[in-house]
Every structure is written in structure tokens, then in C-alpha cells.
Amino acid sequence: MKTRFKGTRLTALLLLGLSCIVCYFAAQSFMSMWEPEKIYPLDDFREAKLSDYFDGIEGTPADQPVFIQEGVEEGGTALLLCGTHPNEPASNLTGVLFLENASVERGRLIVVPTANIMGFTHNGAQEGHPQGYTLETSEGNQRFFRYGNRLSNPIYQWPNPDIYIHPTSGQNLSGKEKSNLNRCYPGRPDGSLTEQMAYAIVELIRKEKVDLAFDLHEASPEYPVVNAIVAHEKSMELAAMVTMEIEFAGIPIRLEPSPKNLHGLSHREWGDYTDTMPILMETGNPSQGRLRGRTNEDLVITGEDKCYSKAFELGKLYIPYDGDQPISLRVARHTEAISLFLENLEFIDDSKGVTVSGIPGFEDILEKGVGYFLAEPN
Amino acid sequence: MIMTLIYRGIVLFVLALVIRCIFKEKDLWKQVTAALVVIPLILRVLMIK
């Protein structure tokens, strides 16, 4: 027999009160992601703002820190743009690793650790992603990093259209891509906040006369462009040299040309609209893949997933997957590739060399873990 | 900016209607359902999520 409970004004009030309590705790949880994690750049880095390059974003959620270190000897300028997609944690973490360890001897190094800062303040609905992950430093302290969303937070930029028409090319994209920093280049000074942020980054590249610009990413293991370097025509010669060196070191990587008719992406538009040599790099991140099983902090850090092991057995992955894909490996891949690009830059133009020391090597990061090389919190 | 204000106004209006429903509804389980619907609407009006 079906029992029917009667609703009254009193039950309505009680239930509304309960909703308010749930709202309070949910709000506390969501708002905790608005607080940026602490990072500890070396004193040699000077802090600037992205709005220094385009004042249209001053005072908006798109404004963010830019760190610059100059060497004693003159040379070229390299840019590390990290955190374009905040659900690809090895990107942001590589930037932090450079900020906390890099000593520039020749040329200049510019690091933007949270490129889409508006994507770090939330994570994806129905994805089950953790809000962050914790790494242990060499002294056993904990460092927390946020795991954000691929897109800008809708509380800052709303609404997205059904179809996003890329402004400079007229290319049609899915509407949500209007909030994707890596579909908005070269950006617009009067566009959406994400387009303005893209415009500010392009202005940074122009005004700082960046010679070599990296955009660091991660991709699903089942996505063909993974463990890869994507290079514009301008950077292809350098990228080919580096790819061979990485392969000689026993690290599998593929080199992809930037498609000429795929617009809005850094590896295409930075090359077409500025004088820089753009490089985009991808590592394999199971925590963002569609085949993943249980999604939690462990998956972000270790990349261990039975579903991916099965997919690898079936030949469905584009990375060698031996049961895990730890974040240390993913950061080590980025770090090693960046170091080799910087070492080889002077062979393209002798006056544009950039020498950076203090960055741990591939084997060191693998052996000790990336947390070992992060600064102690204070 | 104006779009966002209009949007928040619409959400506030829907929120008010749902709260009105809670008080008019005689079935407890339908009240519970409406109370659940209220949660995302409050978070969106406040631009928290």
C-alpha cells in the first residue's frame, strides 16, 4: 500500500531551511576553488600582470600574474604558457616547477602559470573530477593544486552561443568553444572575456618579442594527438631537431604539423599573427579521458586505471600504457622537451639562445617525483 | 553585463515560483522535489556556480 505524506506550511519551511543549509555547504566548497594556490617563484623572477599588455582586462577575472626572469647574457626570449586547460594538470605544474627552480643565464624566460585563470575556479559538471590534488615535497610537506575546467567559468562569461564563429577566420565551432582559450586566438580587444584574454596573450608575445612560445597541454590517451609536439611551419625545423633528440633519449613522441585551416589554436594563430615560433605539446592524461573508471585524486596523480589497461590491450590507445601514467612522468616529458628546445634554439639563430639551469632532468623527476622539486610551503 | 543581470532576474523569478510551489503543494514528496530544485537556483542567483 502506498503511503501518502501530507505537505504543510511547516514542512515547506523545514525543507526550505534544509535547502539553505545544503546551499551554504555547497557554496563553501565551490568558493574554495576561487582561492589561488600558493606558489613560490624564485626571487629572480619579476612579477608583472597580463593587463600590462592589454589594459582592457585590468580588474577583470581574466587578469593574472606573468613572471619574467632575465639572464646576465643577452639572448632570445622564451614563453611558457601553462594552464590553458586547467583540467590538464601537468601543464600548470610544469610552469610552477620552472618558476620555483629556473635560473636564467642567457636570454629571458617568461612564465604564465595559470593561462586560463577563469577555468581554475570551477570544475566540470558531471565529470566527477576532484577539486584538486596534493603532492608531497622533499621535506614531507603538502602542496595543493587545483584541478579546474577546460572552459572559462560561466559565472564570468555567459552565455555561450549555439555555434561559435571564430572572429578572424569565420570558422564554425561548437558554441562552448567561445569559453576555450585555445580556440579564441588571436583574440579580440572587444570580444568575450576569454577572447580578450587571448588577445592579451598575443599582445604579450608581440610586445616582449617572444622568439619561442610554448603552450603546454595534456590529452586523453585515446586521442591521436597525444605524447606529441604540434609545430607551426615557422617552428618545424627546430621541432624536428628536438623530436629526434627526445626519441634518441628513449622517450616516444610524435611530431605533428599545425593544420593551416584549423583556426583559433595557439600553434596556428601565434605563428600567423606574431613573429614567434609556436610549439604546443601534449602528454597523456587518463583523468581527462572518456574511457576512465573511478575518477579521483589518485587517478590524477598516478594515472592508474583498469579501463585504460584494457583499452591498451585492445590497441585503442595512442600512448604506451603500462598500467599507469603518473603526473611525474607527464611533467618530466614537458620539462625534458622544453629544455631540449631551449638548448637547440641557438642553432636556429645564434643570437636568440636561451640558457636555463636548475631544472631537474627527466630521470630525476621520474625517480624522486615532481613534488620533490617544489618549494616548501611557508 | 546587462545580459547577465537579465539572466539573474529570470533565475530569481523562477526561484520565486518554485518557492511558491513548495508552500502551495500538499504532497510532501513533491515539496521535497521542489526543495531540491531550489538549491541550484539559489547558487546561480548568487553567481556561485
GROMACS .gro file of C-alpha atoms in nm, chain A:
model
  378
    1MET     CA    1   0.000   0.000   0.000
    2LYS     CA    2   0.133   0.341  -0.096
    3THR     CA    3   0.176   0.580   0.199
    4ARG     CA    4   0.097   0.942   0.123
    5PHE     CA    5   0.257   1.206   0.349
    6LYS     CA    6   0.083   1.538   0.375
    7GLY     CA    7   0.274   1.853   0.297
    8THR     CA    8   0.205   2.157   0.514
    9ARG     CA    9   0.342   2.509   0.552
   10LEU     CA   10   0.562   2.380   0.834
   11THR     CA   11   0.716   2.104   0.616
   12ALA     CA   12   0.766   2.365   0.340
   13LEU     CA   13   0.957   2.589   0.581
   14LEU     CA   14   1.165   2.299   0.714
   15LEU     CA   15   1.254   2.182   0.363
   16LEU     CA   16   1.348   2.535   0.252
   17GLY     CA   17   1.568   2.566   0.560
   18LEU     CA   18   1.732   2.235   0.468
   19SER     CA   19   1.791   2.360   0.112
   20CYS     CA   20   1.957   2.674   0.250
   21ILE     CA   21   2.188   2.462   0.469
   22VAL     CA   22   2.286   2.247   0.168
   23CYS     CA   23   2.342   2.569  -0.034
   24TYR     CA   24   2.570   2.705   0.238
   25PHE     CA   25   2.797   2.399   0.241
   26ALA     CA   26   2.791   2.363  -0.140
   27ALA     CA   27   2.880   2.731  -0.175
   28GLN     CA   28   3.172   2.692   0.068
   29SER     CA   29   3.300   2.403  -0.142
   30PHE     CA   30   3.260   2.580  -0.479
   31MET     CA   31   3.405   2.907  -0.348
   32SER     CA   32   3.713   2.728  -0.214
   33MET     CA   33   3.823   2.698  -0.578
   34TRP     CA   34   3.822   3.077  -0.618
   35GLU     CA   35   4.129   3.099  -0.396
   36PRO     CA   36   4.453   3.060  -0.596
   37GLU     CA   37   4.702   2.807  -0.464
   38LYS     CA   38   5.025   2.948  -0.327
   39ILE     CA   39   5.330   2.925  -0.548
   40TYR     CA   40   5.681   3.033  -0.461
   41PRO     CA   41   5.866   3.176  -0.764
   42LEU     CA   42   6.238   3.233  -0.717
   43ASP     CA   43   6.339   3.592  -0.632
   44ASP     CA   44   6.499   3.629  -0.975
   45PHE     CA   45   6.153   3.632  -1.131
   46ARG     CA   46   5.987   3.973  -1.164
   47GLU     CA   47   5.608   3.967  -1.140
   48ALA     CA   48   5.405   4.156  -1.398
   49LYS     CA   49   5.036   4.143  -1.491
   50LEU     CA   50   4.873   4.025  -1.811
   51SER     CA   51   4.683   4.355  -1.814
   52ASP     CA   52   5.019   4.532  -1.860
   53TYR     CA   53   4.994   4.412  -2.221
   54PHE     CA   54   4.625   4.487  -2.275
   55ASP     CA   55   4.461   4.712  -2.019
   56GLY     CA   56   4.111   4.606  -2.127
   57ILE     CA   57   4.131   4.312  -1.886
   58GLU     CA   58   4.252   4.514  -1.588
   59GLY     CA   59   4.036   4.449  -1.285
   60THR     CA   60   3.857   4.155  -1.453
   61PRO     CA   61   3.881   3.785  -1.358
   62ALA     CA   62   4.097   3.736  -1.672
   63ASP     CA   63   4.387   3.937  -1.532
   64GLN     CA   64   4.667   3.725  -1.388
   65PRO     CA   65   5.035   3.717  -1.295
   66VAL     CA   66   5.312   3.691  -1.554
   67PHE     CA   67   5.662   3.607  -1.430
   68ILE     CA   68   5.975   3.724  -1.612
   69GLN     CA   69   6.337   3.637  -1.546
   70GLU     CA   70   6.629   3.789  -1.739
   71GLY     CA   71   6.972   3.633  -1.768
   72VAL     CA   72   7.301   3.821  -1.743
   73GLU     CA   73   7.386   3.748  -2.103
   74GLU     CA   74   7.168   3.879  -2.387
   75GLY     CA   75   6.980   3.627  -2.595
   76GLY     CA   76   6.633   3.533  -2.708
   77THR     CA   77   6.301   3.523  -2.522
   78ALA     CA   78   6.102   3.210  -2.444
   79LEU     CA   79   5.745   3.197  -2.315
   80LEU     CA   80   5.592   2.908  -2.119
   81LEU     CA   81   5.215   2.935  -2.129
   82CYS     CA   82   5.085   2.684  -1.877
   83GLY     CA   83   4.732   2.606  -1.763
   84THR     CA   84   4.549   2.685  -2.087
   85HIS     CA   85   4.320   2.397  -1.992
   86PRO     CA   86   4.307   2.365  -1.613
   87ASN     CA   87   4.191   2.001  -1.634
   88GLU     CA   88   4.535   1.917  -1.777
   89PRO     CA   89   4.738   1.946  -1.457
   90ALA     CA   90   5.086   1.860  -1.589
   91SER     CA   91   5.078   2.188  -1.781
   92ASN     CA   92   5.029   2.415  -1.480
   93LEU     CA   93   5.263   2.201  -1.270
   94THR     CA   94   5.545   2.229  -1.526
   95GLY     CA   95   5.511   2.608  -1.508
   96VAL     CA   96   5.530   2.600  -1.128
   97LEU     CA   97   5.836   2.371  -1.148
   98PHE     CA   98   6.013   2.625  -1.371
   99LEU     CA   99   5.910   2.919  -1.151
  100GLU     CA  100   6.046   2.751  -0.840
  101ASN     CA  101   6.370   2.616  -0.992
  102ALA     CA  102   6.476   2.801  -1.308
  103SER     CA  103   6.785   3.016  -1.318
  104VAL     CA  104   6.818   3.202  -1.648
  105GLU     CA  105   7.177   3.256  -1.757
  106ARG     CA  106   7.118   3.382  -2.110
  107GLY     CA  107   6.812   3.548  -2.263
  108ARG     CA  108   6.473   3.579  -2.096
  109LEU     CA  109   6.214   3.334  -1.970
  110ILE     CA  110   5.851   3.435  -1.927
  111VAL     CA  111   5.615   3.202  -1.740
  112VAL     CA  112   5.237   3.231  -1.726
  113PRO     CA  113   5.135   2.952  -1.484
  114THR     CA  114   4.753   2.985  -1.500
  115ALA     CA  115   4.679   3.092  -1.857
  116ASN     CA  116   4.303   3.038  -1.839
  117ILE     CA  117   4.276   3.163  -1.483
  118MET     CA  118   3.896   3.166  -1.524
  119GLY     CA  119   3.896   2.788  -1.574
  120PHE     CA  120   4.079   2.720  -1.247
  121THR     CA  121   3.785   2.844  -1.037
  122HIS     CA  122   3.546   2.560  -1.117
  123ASN     CA  123   3.546   2.205  -1.248
  124GLY     CA  124   3.328   2.023  -1.494
  125ALA     CA  125   2.971   1.933  -1.414
  126GLN     CA  126   2.904   1.556  -1.424
  127GLU     CA  127   3.273   1.475  -1.477
  128GLY     CA  128   3.334   1.368  -1.116
  129HIS     CA  129   3.672   1.536  -1.113
  130PRO     CA  130   3.834   1.620  -0.778
  131GLN     CA  131   3.874   1.989  -0.694
  132GLY     CA  132   4.248   1.944  -0.665
  133TYR     CA  133   4.537   1.715  -0.584
  134THR     CA  134   4.816   1.717  -0.330
  135LEU     CA  135   5.184   1.646  -0.382
  136GLU     CA  136   5.446   1.582  -0.116
  137THR     CA  137   5.761   1.796  -0.114
  138SER     CA  138   6.112   1.674  -0.031
  139GLU     CA  139   6.059   1.761   0.337
  140GLY     CA  140   5.724   1.585   0.352
  141ASN     CA  141   5.506   1.897   0.334
  142GLN     CA  142   5.189   1.902   0.126
  143ARG     CA  143   5.135   2.125  -0.176
  144PHE     CA  144   4.780   2.157  -0.308
  145PHE     CA  145   4.696   2.237  -0.670
  146ARG     CA  146   4.352   2.295  -0.818
  147TYR     CA  147   4.210   2.070  -1.090
  148GLY     CA  148   3.994   2.303  -1.294
  149ASN     CA  149   3.789   2.302  -1.611
  150ARG     CA  150   3.881   2.321  -1.977
  151LEU     CA  151   3.648   2.621  -2.019
  152SER     CA  152   3.620   2.961  -1.853
  153ASN     CA  153   3.385   2.969  -1.556
  154PRO     CA  154   3.032   3.066  -1.674
  155ILE     CA  155   2.995   3.298  -1.375
  156TYR     CA  156   3.245   3.524  -1.556
  157GLN     CA  157   3.141   3.466  -1.915
  158TRP     CA  158   2.787   3.386  -2.017
  159PRO     CA  159   2.610   3.289  -2.241
  160ASN     CA  160   2.785   3.075  -2.498
  161PRO     CA  161   2.620   3.068  -2.842
  162ASP     CA  162   2.495   2.751  -3.017
  163ILE     CA  163   2.772   2.797  -3.274
  164TYR     CA  164   3.091   2.992  -3.212
  165ILE     CA  165   3.204   3.171  -3.525
  166HIS     CA  166   3.577   3.229  -3.490
  167PRO     CA  167   3.609   3.605  -3.547
  168THR     CA  168   3.918   3.627  -3.769
  169SER     CA  169   3.864   3.316  -3.983
  170GLY     CA  170   3.486   3.274  -3.984
  171GLN     CA  171   3.532   2.907  -3.893
  172ASN     CA  172   3.231   2.746  -3.721
  173LEU     CA  173   3.294   2.574  -3.390
  174SER     CA  174   3.080   2.428  -3.115
  175GLY     CA  175   2.932   2.711  -2.906
  176LYS     CA  176   3.118   2.618  -2.587
  177GLU     CA  177   3.450   2.685  -2.762
  178LYS     CA  178   3.385   3.056  -2.705
  179SER     CA  179   3.499   2.982  -2.349
  180ASN     CA  180   3.801   2.777  -2.460
  181LEU     CA  181   4.117   2.988  -2.458
  182ASN     CA  182   4.280   2.763  -2.715
  183ARG     CA  183   4.006   2.829  -2.972
  184CYS     CA  184   3.997   3.206  -2.926
  185TYR     CA  185   4.337   3.316  -3.063
  186PRO     CA  186   4.435   3.569  -3.184
  187GLY     CA  187   4.160   3.715  -2.968
  188ARG     CA  188   3.969   4.043  -2.987
  189PRO     CA  189   4.006   4.355  -2.772
  190ASP     CA  190   3.626   4.399  -2.771
  191GLY     CA  191   3.526   4.031  -2.762
  192SER     CA  192   3.422   3.799  -2.480
  193LEU     CA  193   3.641   3.788  -2.170
  194THR     CA  194   3.816   3.471  -2.298
  195GLU     CA  195   3.877   3.638  -2.637
  196GLN     CA  196   4.015   3.945  -2.459
  197MET     CA  197   4.245   3.721  -2.255
  198ALA     CA  198   4.366   3.553  -2.576
  199TYR     CA  199   4.426   3.900  -2.724
  200ALA     CA  200   4.629   3.999  -2.415
  201ILE     CA  201   4.847   3.686  -2.452
  202VAL     CA  202   4.910   3.763  -2.821
  203GLU     CA  203   4.998   4.123  -2.722
  204LEU     CA  204   5.241   3.983  -2.462
  205ILE     CA  205   5.410   3.776  -2.735
  206ARG     CA  206   5.431   4.081  -2.963
  207LYS     CA  207   5.546   4.337  -2.704
  208GLU     CA  208   5.801   4.110  -2.537
  209LYS     CA  209   5.925   3.998  -2.882
  210VAL     CA  210   5.898   3.632  -2.782
  211ASP     CA  211   6.113   3.411  -3.007
  212LEU     CA  212   5.989   3.072  -2.890
  213ALA     CA  213   5.647   3.021  -2.728
  214PHE     CA  214   5.523   2.701  -2.567
  215ASP     CA  215   5.160   2.615  -2.497
  216LEU     CA  216   5.157   2.312  -2.266
  217HIS     CA  217   4.869   2.066  -2.271
  218GLU     CA  218   4.758   1.714  -2.189
  219ALA     CA  219   4.525   1.490  -2.388
  220SER     CA  220   4.322   1.174  -2.342
  221PRO     CA  221   4.528   0.858  -2.407
  222GLU     CA  222   4.274   0.755  -2.675
  223TYR     CA  223   4.313   1.086  -2.863
  224PRO     CA  224   4.550   1.065  -3.162
  225VAL     CA  225   4.739   1.389  -3.084
  226VAL     CA  226   4.898   1.279  -2.757
  227ASN     CA  227   5.262   1.245  -2.649
  228ALA     CA  228   5.310   1.489  -2.930
  229ILE     CA  229   5.463   1.817  -3.040
  230VAL     CA  230   5.249   2.030  -3.270
  231ALA     CA  231   5.453   2.283  -3.464
  232HIS     CA  232   5.376   2.574  -3.694
  233GLU     CA  233   5.575   2.591  -4.020
  234LYS     CA  234   5.800   2.853  -3.857
  235SER     CA  235   5.896   2.616  -3.575
  236MET     CA  236   5.905   2.291  -3.771
  237GLU     CA  237   6.284   2.281  -3.823
  238LEU     CA  238   6.352   2.332  -3.454
  239ALA     CA  239   6.074   2.090  -3.355
  240ALA     CA  240   6.218   1.822  -3.587
  241MET     CA  241   6.561   1.854  -3.425
  242VAL     CA  242   6.413   1.829  -3.076
  243THR     CA  243   6.184   1.537  -3.167
  244MET     CA  244   6.485   1.337  -3.284
  245GLU     CA  245   6.674   1.413  -2.963
  246ILE     CA  246   6.377   1.312  -2.749
  247GLU     CA  247   6.338   0.988  -2.942
  248PHE     CA  248   6.714   0.922  -2.909
  249ALA     CA  249   6.667   0.960  -2.533
  250GLY     CA  250   6.415   0.675  -2.547
  251ILE     CA  251   6.107   0.892  -2.492
  252PRO     CA  252   5.838   0.820  -2.753
  253ILE     CA  253   5.697   1.136  -2.908
  254ARG     CA  254   5.539   1.227  -3.240
  255LEU     CA  255   5.567   1.548  -3.438
  256GLU     CA  256   5.253   1.691  -3.595
  257PRO     CA  257   5.231   1.988  -3.832
  258SER     CA  258   4.984   2.257  -3.731
  259PRO     CA  259   4.690   2.230  -3.975
  260LYS     CA  260   4.665   2.551  -4.177
  261ASN     CA  261   4.285   2.554  -4.180
  262LEU     CA  262   4.226   2.481  -3.811
  263HIS     CA  263   4.185   2.822  -3.653
  264GLY     CA  264   4.182   2.965  -3.306
  265LEU     CA  265   4.459   2.741  -3.170
  266SER     CA  266   4.787   2.872  -3.032
  267HIS     CA  267   5.011   2.668  -3.265
  268ARG     CA  268   4.835   2.822  -3.568
  269GLU     CA  269   4.743   3.178  -3.469
  270TRP     CA  270   5.055   3.269  -3.269
  271GLY     CA  271   5.257   3.178  -3.576
  272ASP     CA  272   5.028   3.362  -3.819
  273TYR     CA  273   4.976   3.678  -3.613
  274THR     CA  274   5.312   3.723  -3.436
  275ASP     CA  275   5.682   3.670  -3.510
  276THR     CA  276   5.719   3.392  -3.254
  277MET     CA  277   5.784   3.023  -3.321
  278PRO     CA  278   5.487   2.844  -3.156
  279ILE     CA  279   5.508   2.498  -3.005
  280LEU     CA  280   5.218   2.307  -2.849
  281MET     CA  281   5.294   1.992  -2.651
  282GLU     CA  282   5.065   1.715  -2.527
  283THR     CA  283   5.115   1.438  -2.273
  284GLY     CA  284   4.872   1.154  -2.192
  285ASN     CA  285   4.637   1.223  -1.900
  286PRO     CA  286   4.395   0.938  -1.813
  287SER     CA  287   4.199   1.159  -1.569
  288GLN     CA  288   4.057   1.361  -1.858
  289GLY     CA  289   3.992   1.068  -2.089
  290ARG     CA  290   3.647   0.933  -2.171
  291LEU     CA  291   3.742   0.570  -2.104
  292ARG     CA  292   3.839   0.631  -1.742
  293GLY     CA  293   3.685   0.448  -1.449
  294ARG     CA  294   3.686   0.580  -1.093
  295THR     CA  295   3.780   0.948  -1.111
  296ASN     CA  296   3.960   1.079  -0.809
  297GLU     CA  297   4.280   1.244  -0.689
  298ASP     CA  298   4.472   0.916  -0.720
  299LEU     CA  299   4.386   0.894  -1.088
  300VAL     CA  300   4.516   1.249  -1.142
  301ILE     CA  301   4.846   1.169  -0.967
  302THR     CA  302   4.911   0.809  -1.071
  303GLY     CA  303   4.710   0.772  -1.392
  304GLU     CA  304   4.637   0.411  -1.284
  305ASP     CA  305   4.314   0.288  -1.438
  306LYS     CA  306   4.199  -0.066  -1.519
  307CYS     CA  307   3.981   0.059  -1.805
  308TYR     CA  308   4.283   0.214  -1.973
  309SER     CA  309   4.484  -0.106  -1.921
  310LYS     CA  310   4.209  -0.295  -2.101
  311ALA     CA  311   4.191  -0.031  -2.376
  312PHE     CA  312   4.567  -0.060  -2.425
  313GLU     CA  313   4.540  -0.439  -2.455
  314LEU     CA  314   4.279  -0.384  -2.725
  315GLY     CA  315   4.511  -0.146  -2.910
  316LYS     CA  316   4.285   0.154  -2.863
  317LEU     CA  317   4.538   0.396  -2.711
  318TYR     CA  318   4.794   0.626  -2.869
  319ILE     CA  319   5.040   0.609  -2.577
  320PRO     CA  320   5.239   0.320  -2.432
  321TYR     CA  321   5.031   0.243  -2.121
  322ASP     CA  322   5.185   0.013  -1.865
  323GLY     CA  323   4.908   0.037  -1.607
  324ASP     CA  324   4.983   0.394  -1.505
  325GLN     CA  325   5.075   0.738  -1.636
  326PRO     CA  326   5.198   0.932  -1.331
  327ILE     CA  327   5.194   1.308  -1.321
  328SER     CA  328   5.571   1.300  -1.261
  329LEU     CA  329   5.620   1.128  -1.597
  330ARG     CA  330   5.393   1.379  -1.770
  331VAL     CA  331   5.573   1.678  -1.615
  332ALA     CA  332   5.912   1.515  -1.689
  333ARG     CA  333   5.818   1.481  -2.058
  334HIS     CA  334   5.724   1.850  -2.081
  335THR     CA  335   6.032   1.958  -1.885
  336GLU     CA  336   6.272   1.750  -2.092
  337ALA     CA  337   6.123   1.871  -2.420
  338ILE     CA  338   6.134   2.239  -2.313
  339SER     CA  339   6.496   2.203  -2.201
  340LEU     CA  340   6.589   2.050  -2.539
  341PHE     CA  341   6.404   2.323  -2.730
  342LEU     CA  342   6.591   2.591  -2.536
  343GLU     CA  343   6.925   2.414  -2.591
  344ASN     CA  344   6.863   2.393  -2.965
  345LEU     CA  345   6.720   2.742  -3.015
  346GLU     CA  346   7.062   2.898  -3.078
  347PHE     CA  347   7.119   2.655  -3.367
  348ILE     CA  348   6.830   2.824  -3.549
  349ASP     CA  349   6.952   3.176  -3.467
  350ASP     CA  350   7.278   3.218  -3.277
  351SER     CA  351   7.170   3.549  -3.123
  352LYS     CA  352   6.845   3.406  -2.983
  353GLY     CA  353   6.976   3.142  -2.747
  354VAL     CA  354   6.813   3.096  -2.405
  355THR     CA  355   7.008   2.913  -2.134
  356VAL     CA  356   6.825   2.799  -1.825
  357SER     CA  357   6.981   2.597  -1.543
  358GLY     CA  358   6.842   2.444  -1.226
  359ILE     CA  359   6.568   2.245  -1.397
  360PRO     CA  360   6.567   1.877  -1.292
  361GLY     CA  361   6.623   1.617  -1.563
  362PHE     CA  362   6.378   1.355  -1.690
  363GLU     CA  363   6.519   1.068  -1.484
  364ASP     CA  364   6.543   1.280  -1.166
  365ILE     CA  365   6.176   1.378  -1.185
  366LEU     CA  366   6.075   1.019  -1.254
  367GLU     CA  367   6.286   0.881  -0.971
  368LYS     CA  368   6.211   1.139  -0.699
  369GLY     CA  369   5.868   1.259  -0.808
  370VAL     CA  370   5.778   1.610  -0.915
  371GLY     CA  371   5.684   1.711  -0.559
  372TYR     CA  372   6.046   1.667  -0.453
  373PHE     CA  373   6.146   1.966  -0.668
  374LEU     CA  374   5.872   2.200  -0.549
  375ALA     CA  375   5.940   2.469  -0.289
  376GLU     CA  376   5.846   2.411   0.073
  377PRO     CA  377   5.527   2.596   0.168
  378ASN     CA  378   5.563   2.887   0.410
   0.00000   0.00000   0.00000
